[in-house]
Every structure is written in C-alpha cells, then in structure tokens.
mmCIF file of C-alpha atoms in Angstrom:
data_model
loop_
_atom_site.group_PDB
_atom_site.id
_atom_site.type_symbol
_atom_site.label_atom_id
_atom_site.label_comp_id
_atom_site.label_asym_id
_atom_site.label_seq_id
_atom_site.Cartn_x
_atom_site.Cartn_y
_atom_site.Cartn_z
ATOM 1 C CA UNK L 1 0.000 0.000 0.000
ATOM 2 C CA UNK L 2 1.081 3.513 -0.811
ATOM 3 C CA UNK L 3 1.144 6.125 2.093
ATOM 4 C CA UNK L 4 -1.830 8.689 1.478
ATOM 5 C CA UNK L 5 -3.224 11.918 3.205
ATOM 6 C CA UNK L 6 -6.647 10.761 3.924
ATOM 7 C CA UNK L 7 -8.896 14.311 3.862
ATOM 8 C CA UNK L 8 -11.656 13.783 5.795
ATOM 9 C CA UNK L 9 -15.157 16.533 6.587
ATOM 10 C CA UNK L 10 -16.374 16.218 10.210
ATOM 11 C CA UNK L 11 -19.459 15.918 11.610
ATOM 12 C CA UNK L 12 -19.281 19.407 12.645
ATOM 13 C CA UNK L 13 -18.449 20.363 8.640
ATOM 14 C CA UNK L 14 -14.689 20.983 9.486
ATOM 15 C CA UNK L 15 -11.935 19.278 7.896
ATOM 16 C CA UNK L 16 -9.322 16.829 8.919
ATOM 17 C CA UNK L 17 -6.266 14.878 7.568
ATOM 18 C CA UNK L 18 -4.347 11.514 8.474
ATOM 19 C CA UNK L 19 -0.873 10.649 6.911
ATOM 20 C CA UNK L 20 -1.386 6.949 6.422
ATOM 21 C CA UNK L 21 1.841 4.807 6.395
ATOM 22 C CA UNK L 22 2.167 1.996 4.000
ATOM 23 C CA UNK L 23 1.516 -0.231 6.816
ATOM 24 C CA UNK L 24 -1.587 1.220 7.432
ATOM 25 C CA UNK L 25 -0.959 2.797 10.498
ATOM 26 C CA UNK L 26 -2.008 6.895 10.963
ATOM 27 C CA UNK L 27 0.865 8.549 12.194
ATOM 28 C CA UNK L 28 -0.009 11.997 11.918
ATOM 29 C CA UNK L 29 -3.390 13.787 12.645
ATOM 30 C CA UNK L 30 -3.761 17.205 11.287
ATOM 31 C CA UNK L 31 -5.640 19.970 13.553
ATOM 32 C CA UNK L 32 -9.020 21.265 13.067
ATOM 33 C CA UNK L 33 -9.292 23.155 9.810
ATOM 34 C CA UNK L 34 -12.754 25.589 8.554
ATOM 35 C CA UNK L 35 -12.074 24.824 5.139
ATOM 36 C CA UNK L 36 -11.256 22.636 2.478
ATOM 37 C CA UNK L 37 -8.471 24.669 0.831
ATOM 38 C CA UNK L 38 -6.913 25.517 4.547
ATOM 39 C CA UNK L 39 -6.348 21.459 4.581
ATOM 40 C CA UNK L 40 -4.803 21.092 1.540
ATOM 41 C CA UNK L 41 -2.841 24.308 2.643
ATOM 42 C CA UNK L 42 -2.217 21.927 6.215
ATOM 43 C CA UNK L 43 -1.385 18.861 3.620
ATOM 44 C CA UNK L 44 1.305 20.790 1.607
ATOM 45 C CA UNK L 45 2.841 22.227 4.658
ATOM 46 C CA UNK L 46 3.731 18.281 5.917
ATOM 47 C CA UNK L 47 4.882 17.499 2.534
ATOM 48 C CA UNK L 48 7.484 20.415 2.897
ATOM 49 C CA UNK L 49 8.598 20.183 6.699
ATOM 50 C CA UNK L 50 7.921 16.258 7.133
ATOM 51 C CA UNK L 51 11.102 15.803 5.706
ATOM 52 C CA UNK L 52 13.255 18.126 7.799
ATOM 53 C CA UNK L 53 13.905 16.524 11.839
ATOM 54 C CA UNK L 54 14.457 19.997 12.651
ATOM 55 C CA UNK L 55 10.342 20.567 13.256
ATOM 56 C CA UNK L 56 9.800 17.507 15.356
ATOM 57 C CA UNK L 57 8.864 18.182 18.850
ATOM 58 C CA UNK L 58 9.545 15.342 20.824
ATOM 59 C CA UNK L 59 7.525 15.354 24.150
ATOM 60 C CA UNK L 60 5.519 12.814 26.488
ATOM 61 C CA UNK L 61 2.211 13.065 27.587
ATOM 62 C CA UNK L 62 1.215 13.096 31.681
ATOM 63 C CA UNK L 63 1.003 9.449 31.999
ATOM 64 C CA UNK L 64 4.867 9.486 30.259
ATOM 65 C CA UNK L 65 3.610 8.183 26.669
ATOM 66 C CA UNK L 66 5.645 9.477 24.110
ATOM 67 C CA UNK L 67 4.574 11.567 21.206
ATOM 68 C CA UNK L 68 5.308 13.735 18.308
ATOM 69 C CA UNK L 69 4.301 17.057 16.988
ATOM 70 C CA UNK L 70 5.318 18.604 13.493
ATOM 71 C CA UNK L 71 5.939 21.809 13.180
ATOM 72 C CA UNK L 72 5.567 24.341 10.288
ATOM 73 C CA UNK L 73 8.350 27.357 9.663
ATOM 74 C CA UNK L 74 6.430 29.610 11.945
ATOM 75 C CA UNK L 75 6.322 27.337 14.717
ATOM 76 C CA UNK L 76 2.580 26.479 14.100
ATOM 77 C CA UNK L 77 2.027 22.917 15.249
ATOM 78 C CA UNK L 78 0.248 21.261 12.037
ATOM 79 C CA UNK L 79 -0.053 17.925 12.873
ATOM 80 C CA UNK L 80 0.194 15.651 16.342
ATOM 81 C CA UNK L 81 1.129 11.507 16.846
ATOM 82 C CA UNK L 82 -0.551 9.235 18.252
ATOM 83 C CA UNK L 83 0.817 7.985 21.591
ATOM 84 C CA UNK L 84 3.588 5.743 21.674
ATOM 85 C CA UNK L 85 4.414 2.721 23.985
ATOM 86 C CA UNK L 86 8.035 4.084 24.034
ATOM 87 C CA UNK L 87 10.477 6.495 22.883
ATOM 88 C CA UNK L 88 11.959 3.926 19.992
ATOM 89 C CA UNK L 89 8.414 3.385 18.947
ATOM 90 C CA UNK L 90 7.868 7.414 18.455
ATOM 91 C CA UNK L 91 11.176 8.178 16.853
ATOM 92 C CA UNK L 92 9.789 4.994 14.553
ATOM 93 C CA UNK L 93 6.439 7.160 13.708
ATOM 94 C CA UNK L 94 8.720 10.374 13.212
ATOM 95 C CA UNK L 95 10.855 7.961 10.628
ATOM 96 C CA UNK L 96 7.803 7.298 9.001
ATOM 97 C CA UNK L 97 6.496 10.757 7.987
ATOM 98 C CA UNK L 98 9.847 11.903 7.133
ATOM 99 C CA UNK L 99 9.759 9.253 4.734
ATOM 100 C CA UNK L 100 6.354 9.728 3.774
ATOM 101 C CA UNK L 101 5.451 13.039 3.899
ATOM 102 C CA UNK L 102 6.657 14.002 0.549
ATOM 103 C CA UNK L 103 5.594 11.472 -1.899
ATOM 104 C CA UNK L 104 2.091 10.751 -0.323
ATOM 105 C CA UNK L 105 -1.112 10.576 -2.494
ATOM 106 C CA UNK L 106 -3.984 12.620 -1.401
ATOM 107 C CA UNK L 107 -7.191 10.485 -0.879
ATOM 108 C CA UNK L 108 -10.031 12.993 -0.704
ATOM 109 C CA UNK L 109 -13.122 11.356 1.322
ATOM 110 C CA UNK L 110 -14.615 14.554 1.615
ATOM 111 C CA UNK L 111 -16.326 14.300 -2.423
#
C-alpha cells in the first residue's frame, strides 16, 4: 500500500487529515481546519517540513507516553502523533512521515 493523506469533513463540517503509512498505520493527525483549501494548505505544509527533523517536537504526555508534533516554519504545530508505547516506537512514527510526507497521495473522502 502507498502512504496517502486521507482528507476527511467532520461531523461538525470541518476538515481533517491523516498521513497513512504503507503499513496502514495513521501517524499523523492534522488539527481542526474551517475549510477545504486551509487542509490542503495543512497537507502541503507536511509534505514540505515532514522531511526536515528539525520541526519535530519530541515530548511525552502526563502518563509518560511518548509523542510527536510537526511543526511548520512559523512554529505552528500542524499535525500531532498518536501515543507511543516508548520512545523507539515514536522516533519509529517520526521515521515514518519523514519518509512519507513528501511522496504521499492525497485520498479525498470529503467528495
């Protein structure tokens, strides 16, 4: 399977994306956005700092499960992890949008 940006319309007619691995797994949720073109705006701004290690917040949640942020030039968080069972397992997640982020087909479920 191909990694994809899954583009998604909420119930509460916002929009939402998911970097898909080509495992299958999500490992990046995008934040809240009022319109369609602001989450393609989101989706182009992973493809252009997914790549760079430099906008990766490492950090761990209260309960100590480690996750990831990505980070845009500005320092605008654009996307967030899931929670990890451990550090390796994060850094593994962060691996996998580096090496996604770029390439990544858009699947738009919002049509």
């Amino acid at each position: 399977m191909a990694a994809k940006y899954e583009l998604k319309k909420t119930r509460n007619d916002k929009f939402v994306f998911n970097l898909v691995a080509t495992n299958g797994q999500v490992v990046l949720t995008s934040e809240m956005y009022e319109s369609k073109a602001s989450a393609l705006n989101g989706i182009e701004s992973v493809r252009k700092n997914g790549p760079d290690d430099a906008r990766y917040g490492r950090l761990s949640a209260k309960d100590g499960s480690p996750y990831f942020t990505l980070k845009a030039g500005n320092g605008q968080v654009i996307g967030q992890s899931q929670m990890y069972s451990g550090a390796k397992a994060r850094d593994g997640g962060i691996a996998a949008v580096q090496g996604n982020a770029a390439d990544a087909v858009l699947d738009d479920q919002t049509l």
